mmCIF file of N, CA and C in Angstrom:
data_model
loop_
_atom_site.group_PDB
_atom_site.id
_atom_site.type_symbol
_atom_site.label_atom_id
_atom_site.label_comp_id
_atom_site.label_asym_id
_atom_site.label_seq_id
_atom_site.Cartn_x
_atom_site.Cartn_y
_atom_site.Cartn_z
ATOM 1 N N MET I 235 -70.136 -22.648 128.360
ATOM 2 C CA MET I 235 -69.079 -23.402 127.735
ATOM 3 C C MET I 235 -69.134 -24.828 128.285
ATOM 4 N N SER I 236 -69.155 -25.803 127.405
ATOM 5 C CA SER I 236 -69.275 -27.193 127.834
ATOM 6 C C SER I 236 -67.929 -27.742 128.292
ATOM 7 N N GLN I 237 -67.997 -28.872 128.948
ATOM 8 C CA GLN I 237 -66.770 -29.509 129.429
ATOM 9 C C GLN I 237 -65.910 -30.002 128.273
ATOM 10 N N ASP I 238 -66.544 -30.422 127.200
ATOM 11 C CA ASP I 238 -65.789 -30.860 126.021
ATOM 12 C C ASP I 238 -64.983 -29.717 125.415
ATOM 13 N N THR I 239 -65.577 -28.544 125.377
ATOM 14 C CA THR I 239 -64.879 -27.375 124.837
ATOM 15 C C THR I 239 -63.689 -27.010 125.704
ATOM 16 N N VAL I 240 -63.890 -27.021 127.005
ATOM 17 C CA VAL I 240 -62.793 -26.701 127.933
ATOM 18 C C VAL I 240 -61.681 -27.736 127.802
ATOM 19 N N ALA I 241 -62.050 -28.999 127.687
ATOM 20 C CA ALA I 241 -61.051 -30.062 127.544
ATOM 21 C C ALA I 241 -60.271 -29.910 126.242
ATOM 22 N N THR I 242 -60.961 -29.525 125.181
ATOM 23 C CA THR I 242 -60.295 -29.324 123.892
ATOM 24 C C THR I 242 -59.326 -28.148 123.953
ATOM 25 N N ILE I 243 -59.758 -27.050 124.557
ATOM 26 C CA ILE I 243 -58.876 -25.884 124.699
ATOM 27 C C ILE I 243 -57.662 -26.242 125.551
ATOM 28 N N PHE I 244 -57.895 -26.942 126.645
ATOM 29 C CA PHE I 244 -56.792 -27.351 127.519
ATOM 30 C C PHE I 244 -55.829 -28.260 126.766
ATOM 31 N N GLN I 245 -56.357 -29.183 125.975
ATOM 32 C CA GLN I 245 -55.519 -30.098 125.204
ATOM 33 C C GLN I 245 -54.674 -29.329 124.192
ATOM 34 N N GLN I 246 -55.268 -28.356 123.511
ATOM 35 C CA GLN I 246 -54.528 -27.552 122.540
ATOM 36 C C GLN I 246 -53.415 -26.761 123.218
ATOM 37 N N CYS I 247 -53.721 -26.178 124.377
ATOM 38 C CA CYS I 247 -52.718 -25.395 125.107
ATOM 39 C C CYS I 247 -51.577 -26.280 125.596
ATOM 40 N N LEU I 248 -51.909 -27.434 126.120
ATOM 41 C CA LEU I 248 -50.888 -28.350 126.619
ATOM 42 C C LEU I 248 -50.019 -28.867 125.475
ATOM 43 N N PHE I 249 -50.639 -29.213 124.361
ATOM 44 C CA PHE I 249 -49.881 -29.688 123.199
ATOM 45 C C PHE I 249 -48.939 -28.599 122.684
ATOM 46 N N THR I 250 -49.408 -27.361 122.632
ATOM 47 C CA THR I 250 -48.564 -26.255 122.175
ATOM 48 C C THR I 250 -47.397 -26.026 123.132
ATOM 49 N N ALA I 251 -47.644 -26.126 124.437
ATOM 50 C CA ALA I 251 -46.567 -25.940 125.416
ATOM 51 C C ALA I 251 -45.517 -27.032 125.281
ATOM 52 N N VAL I 252 -45.950 -28.262 125.116
ATOM 53 C CA VAL I 252 -45.002 -29.366 124.979
ATOM 54 C C VAL I 252 -44.232 -29.246 123.672
ATOM 55 N N LYS I 253 -44.952 -28.946 122.583
ATOM 56 C CA LYS I 253 -44.302 -28.799 121.279
ATOM 57 C C LYS I 253 -43.284 -27.659 121.291
ATOM 58 N N SER I 254 -43.576 -26.603 122.009
ATOM 59 C CA SER I 254 -42.670 -25.462 122.074
ATOM 60 C C SER I 254 -41.467 -25.722 122.965
ATOM 61 N N ALA I 255 -41.607 -26.603 123.949
ATOM 62 C CA ALA I 255 -40.511 -26.875 124.884
ATOM 63 C C ALA I 255 -39.571 -27.967 124.403
ATOM 64 N N ILE I 256 -39.989 -28.768 123.436
ATOM 65 C CA ILE I 256 -39.185 -29.910 123.004
ATOM 66 C C ILE I 256 -37.788 -29.525 122.520
ATOM 67 N N PRO I 257 -37.592 -28.479 121.713
ATOM 68 C CA PRO I 257 -36.221 -28.176 121.269
ATOM 69 C C PRO I 257 -35.252 -27.907 122.426
ATOM 70 N N MET I 258 -35.691 -27.137 123.417
ATOM 71 C CA MET I 258 -34.797 -26.845 124.545
ATOM 72 C C MET I 258 -34.544 -28.089 125.397
ATOM 73 N N LEU I 259 -35.562 -28.902 125.574
ATOM 74 C CA LEU I 259 -35.396 -30.121 126.362
ATOM 75 C C LEU I 259 -34.453 -31.104 125.681
ATOM 76 N N LEU I 260 -34.555 -31.221 124.360
ATOM 77 C CA LEU I 260 -33.656 -32.117 123.639
ATOM 78 C C LEU I 260 -32.207 -31.647 123.711
ATOM 79 N N VAL I 261 -31.999 -30.353 123.552
ATOM 80 C CA VAL I 261 -30.637 -29.810 123.651
ATOM 81 C C VAL I 261 -30.078 -30.049 125.047
ATOM 82 N N SER I 262 -30.878 -29.812 126.059
ATOM 83 C CA SER I 262 -30.436 -30.030 127.434
ATOM 84 C C SER I 262 -30.124 -31.502 127.675
ATOM 85 N N LEU I 263 -30.948 -32.386 127.138
ATOM 86 C CA LEU I 263 -30.723 -33.820 127.294
ATOM 87 C C LEU I 263 -29.437 -34.266 126.612
ATOM 88 N N ILE I 264 -29.217 -33.812 125.392
ATOM 89 C CA ILE I 264 -28.026 -34.212 124.646
ATOM 90 C C ILE I 264 -26.763 -33.672 125.306
ATOM 91 N N ILE I 265 -26.775 -32.414 125.712
ATOM 92 C CA ILE I 265 -25.604 -31.838 126.377
ATOM 93 C C ILE I 265 -25.344 -32.546 127.705
ATOM 94 N N GLY I 266 -26.390 -32.815 128.466
ATOM 95 C CA GLY I 266 -26.219 -33.531 129.727
ATOM 96 C C GLY I 266 -25.647 -34.919 129.529
ATOM 97 N N LEU I 267 -26.111 -35.608 128.489
ATOM 98 C CA LEU I 267 -25.598 -36.945 128.194
ATOM 99 C C LEU I 267 -24.132 -36.898 127.795
ATOM 100 N N LEU I 268 -23.770 -35.948 126.945
ATOM 101 C CA LEU I 268 -22.366 -35.828 126.535
ATOM 102 C C LEU I 268 -21.458 -35.496 127.704
ATOM 103 N N ILE I 269 -21.880 -34.593 128.553
ATOM 104 C CA ILE I 269 -21.064 -34.227 129.709
ATOM 105 C C ILE I 269 -21.000 -35.375 130.703
ATOM 106 N N SER I 270 -22.077 -36.125 130.830
ATOM 107 C CA SER I 270 -22.070 -37.289 131.711
ATOM 108 C C SER I 270 -21.087 -38.343 131.221
ATOM 109 N N ILE I 271 -21.060 -38.563 129.906
ATOM 110 C CA ILE I 271 -20.081 -39.506 129.345
ATOM 111 C C ILE I 271 -18.668 -38.995 129.576
ATOM 112 N N PHE I 272 -18.448 -37.696 129.368
ATOM 113 C CA PHE I 272 -17.135 -37.100 129.620
ATOM 114 C C PHE I 272 -16.727 -37.260 131.082
ATOM 115 N N GLN I 273 -17.654 -37.045 131.999
ATOM 116 C CA GLN I 273 -17.347 -37.194 133.422
ATOM 117 C C GLN I 273 -17.032 -38.645 133.770
ATOM 118 N N THR I 274 -17.720 -39.576 133.148
ATOM 119 C CA THR I 274 -17.457 -40.988 133.414
ATOM 120 C C THR I 274 -16.083 -41.393 132.904
ATOM 121 N N ILE I 275 -15.731 -40.903 131.724
ATOM 122 C CA ILE I 275 -14.433 -41.250 131.145
ATOM 123 C C ILE I 275 -13.296 -40.657 131.959
ATOM 124 N N THR I 276 -13.438 -39.421 132.393
ATOM 125 C CA THR I 276 -12.345 -38.732 133.092
ATOM 126 C C THR I 276 -12.418 -38.853 134.606
ATOM 127 N N SER I 277 -13.444 -39.490 135.132
ATOM 128 C CA SER I 277 -13.644 -39.650 136.580
ATOM 129 C C SER I 277 -13.791 -38.318 137.314
ATOM 130 N N ILE I 278 -14.256 -37.298 136.609
ATOM 131 C CA ILE I 278 -14.550 -36.011 137.240
ATOM 132 C C ILE I 278 -15.988 -36.071 137.737
ATOM 133 N N GLN I 279 -16.188 -35.833 139.007
ATOM 134 C CA GLN I 279 -17.532 -35.914 139.577
ATOM 135 C C GLN I 279 -17.980 -34.555 140.113
ATOM 136 N N GLU I 280 -17.944 -33.561 139.264
ATOM 137 C CA GLU I 280 -18.362 -32.214 139.634
ATOM 138 C C GLU I 280 -19.804 -32.004 139.188
ATOM 139 N N GLN I 281 -20.702 -31.735 140.126
ATOM 140 C CA GLN I 281 -22.116 -31.599 139.816
ATOM 141 C C GLN I 281 -22.441 -30.327 139.038
ATOM 142 N N THR I 282 -21.657 -29.274 139.229
ATOM 143 C CA THR I 282 -21.962 -27.994 138.582
ATOM 144 C C THR I 282 -21.378 -27.895 137.184
ATOM 145 N N LEU I 283 -20.687 -28.913 136.722
ATOM 146 C CA LEU I 283 -20.047 -28.882 135.411
ATOM 147 C C LEU I 283 -21.063 -28.792 134.268
ATOM 148 N N THR I 284 -22.243 -29.306 134.454
ATOM 149 C CA THR I 284 -23.238 -29.316 133.376
ATOM 150 C C THR I 284 -24.033 -28.021 133.265
ATOM 151 N N PHE I 285 -23.974 -27.173 134.278
ATOM 152 C CA PHE I 285 -24.841 -25.999 134.302
ATOM 153 C C PHE I 285 -24.567 -25.032 133.155
ATOM 154 N N VAL I 286 -23.334 -24.590 132.997
ATOM 155 C CA VAL I 286 -23.014 -23.565 131.989
ATOM 156 C C VAL I 286 -23.227 -24.085 130.566
ATOM 157 N N PRO I 287 -22.756 -25.290 130.207
ATOM 158 C CA PRO I 287 -23.032 -25.752 128.840
ATOM 159 C C PRO I 287 -24.527 -25.916 128.540
ATOM 160 N N LYS I 288 -25.284 -26.414 129.501
ATOM 161 C CA LYS I 288 -26.728 -26.533 129.279
ATOM 162 C C LYS I 288 -27.362 -25.158 129.121
ATOM 163 N N PHE I 289 -26.954 -24.217 129.954
ATOM 164 C CA PHE I 289 -27.488 -22.861 129.877
ATOM 165 C C PHE I 289 -27.190 -22.247 128.519
ATOM 166 N N LEU I 290 -25.948 -22.384 128.047
ATOM 167 C CA LEU I 290 -25.591 -21.829 126.746
ATOM 168 C C LEU I 290 -26.330 -22.531 125.608
ATOM 169 N N GLY I 291 -26.469 -23.854 125.701
ATOM 170 C CA GLY I 291 -27.190 -24.601 124.669
ATOM 171 C C GLY I 291 -28.649 -24.208 124.588
ATOM 172 N N ILE I 292 -29.283 -24.063 125.740
ATOM 173 C CA ILE I 292 -30.692 -23.662 125.756
ATOM 174 C C ILE I 292 -30.843 -22.231 125.248
ATOM 175 N N PHE I 293 -29.917 -21.365 125.626
ATOM 176 C CA PHE I 293 -29.963 -19.979 125.152
ATOM 177 C C PHE I 293 -29.816 -19.921 123.634
ATOM 178 N N LEU I 294 -28.868 -20.683 123.076
ATOM 179 C CA LEU I 294 -28.701 -20.700 121.622
ATOM 180 C C LEU I 294 -29.919 -21.295 120.921
ATOM 181 N N MET I 295 -30.499 -22.318 121.523
ATOM 182 C CA MET I 295 -31.696 -22.909 120.927
ATOM 183 C C MET I 295 -32.858 -21.915 120.959
ATOM 184 N N LEU I 296 -32.961 -21.121 122.019
ATOM 185 C CA LEU I 296 -33.997 -20.088 122.061
ATOM 186 C C LEU I 296 -33.790 -19.045 120.966
ATOM 187 N N ILE I 297 -32.526 -18.727 120.692
ATOM 188 C CA ILE I 297 -32.244 -17.763 119.627
ATOM 189 C C ILE I 297 -32.650 -18.341 118.277
ATOM 190 N N PHE I 298 -32.290 -19.624 118.030
ATOM 191 C CA PHE I 298 -32.588 -20.225 116.727
ATOM 192 C C PHE I 298 -34.058 -20.602 116.569
ATOM 193 N N ALA I 299 -34.697 -21.098 117.629
ATOM 194 C CA ALA I 299 -36.071 -21.587 117.518
ATOM 195 C C ALA I 299 -37.094 -20.613 118.097
ATOM 196 N N GLY I 300 -36.659 -19.465 118.545
ATOM 197 C CA GLY I 300 -37.573 -18.511 119.176
ATOM 198 C C GLY I 300 -38.699 -18.058 118.263
ATOM 199 N N ASN I 301 -38.374 -17.825 117.000
ATOM 200 C CA ASN I 301 -39.395 -17.393 116.048
ATOM 201 C C ASN I 301 -40.436 -18.481 115.844
ATOM 202 N N TRP I 302 -39.996 -19.731 115.754
ATOM 203 C CA TRP I 302 -40.910 -20.865 115.583
ATOM 204 C C TRP I 302 -41.805 -21.027 116.814
ATOM 205 N N ILE I 303 -41.214 -20.900 117.994
ATOM 206 C CA ILE I 303 -41.971 -21.023 119.245
ATOM 207 C C ILE I 303 -43.021 -19.916 119.333
ATOM 208 N N MET I 304 -42.612 -18.697 119.033
ATOM 209 C CA MET I 304 -43.557 -17.578 119.080
ATOM 210 C C MET I 304 -44.656 -17.748 118.042
ATOM 211 N N GLY I 305 -44.330 -18.326 116.889
ATOM 212 C CA GLY I 305 -45.340 -18.598 115.874
ATOM 213 C C GLY I 305 -46.370 -19.610 116.362
ATOM 214 N N ASN I 306 -45.903 -20.656 117.064
ATOM 215 C CA ASN I 306 -46.827 -21.651 117.629
ATOM 216 C C ASN I 306 -47.776 -21.007 118.634
ATOM 217 N N ILE I 307 -47.230 -20.210 119.516
ATOM 218 C CA ILE I 307 -48.042 -19.590 120.563
ATOM 219 C C ILE I 307 -49.002 -18.564 119.961
ATOM 220 N N THR I 308 -48.525 -17.802 118.995
ATOM 221 C CA THR I 308 -49.370 -16.808 118.335
ATOM 222 C C THR I 308 -50.506 -17.480 117.564
ATOM 223 N N ALA I 309 -50.210 -18.601 116.899
ATOM 224 C CA ALA I 309 -51.255 -19.316 116.150
ATOM 225 C C ALA I 309 -52.330 -19.833 117.103
ATOM 226 N N LEU I 310 -51.923 -20.368 118.236
ATOM 227 C CA LEU I 310 -52.899 -20.845 119.214
ATOM 228 C C LEU I 310 -53.747 -19.691 119.742
ATOM 229 N N PHE I 311 -53.102 -18.586 120.088
ATOM 230 C CA PHE I 311 -53.827 -17.438 120.615
ATOM 231 C C PHE I 311 -54.798 -16.876 119.577
ATOM 232 N N THR I 312 -54.363 -16.801 118.326
ATOM 233 C CA THR I 312 -55.227 -16.309 117.256
ATOM 234 C C THR I 312 -56.434 -17.217 117.075
ATOM 235 N N GLU I 313 -56.198 -18.531 117.122
ATOM 236 C CA GLU I 313 -57.302 -19.478 116.992
ATOM 237 C C GLU I 313 -58.293 -19.348 118.152
ATOM 238 N N LEU I 314 -57.766 -19.197 119.359
ATOM 239 C CA LEU I 314 -58.649 -19.045 120.517
ATOM 240 C C LEU I 314 -59.451 -17.744 120.440
ATOM 241 N N CYS I 315 -58.816 -16.670 120.010
ATOM 242 C CA CYS I 315 -59.525 -15.387 119.904
ATOM 243 C C CYS I 315 -60.543 -15.399 118.779
ATOM 244 N N SER I 316 -60.238 -16.077 117.676
ATOM 245 C CA SER I 316 -61.189 -16.091 116.560
ATOM 246 C C SER I 316 -62.419 -16.928 116.889
ATOM 247 N N ASN I 317 -62.285 -17.899 117.783
ATOM 248 C CA ASN I 317 -63.424 -18.731 118.175
ATOM 249 C C ASN I 317 -64.065 -18.271 119.485
ATOM 250 N N PHE I 318 -63.729 -17.088 119.937
ATOM 251 C CA PHE I 318 -64.205 -16.615 121.231
ATOM 252 C C PHE I 318 -65.726 -16.517 121.307
ATOM 253 N N SER I 319 -66.337 -16.031 120.228
ATOM 254 C CA SER I 319 -67.801 -15.907 120.249
ATOM 255 C C SER I 319 -68.468 -17.278 120.335
ATOM 256 N N MET I 320 -67.847 -18.282 119.720
ATOM 257 C CA MET I 320 -68.396 -19.627 119.805
ATOM 258 C C MET I 320 -68.292 -20.178 121.236
ATOM 259 N N TYR I 321 -67.212 -19.823 121.930
ATOM 260 C CA TYR I 321 -67.031 -20.296 123.300
ATOM 261 C C TYR I 321 -68.055 -19.672 124.243
ATOM 262 N N ILE I 322 -68.417 -18.429 124.000
ATOM 263 C CA ILE I 322 -69.387 -17.738 124.850
ATOM 264 C C ILE I 322 -70.786 -18.328 124.681
ATOM 265 N N GLN I 323 -71.148 -18.670 123.442
ATOM 266 C CA GLN I 323 -72.496 -19.179 123.166
ATOM 267 C C GLN I 323 -72.716 -20.577 123.716
ATOM 268 N N SER I 324 -71.657 -21.386 123.801
ATOM 269 C CA SER I 324 -71.883 -22.763 124.254
ATOM 270 C C SER I 324 -72.094 -22.874 125.714
#
């Protein structure tokens, strides 16, 4: 297997991981920003206040986007398995 092939596989895996993580990261970012604005307005400086809303938001996003995420990962795995003989020959 050549270095170009390994780099391409690594790039595909990394892109799939980032693409699959974006929905949860965006939800966490938006919830954190909203709670931060709320804390600034009310002068509440509790560090643990963001934990439960972020946890619930990420959990709900996993429920809604879980099928899409699994489809991305399954498509990558299927592509890697279908090209397995080509990887062995190079």
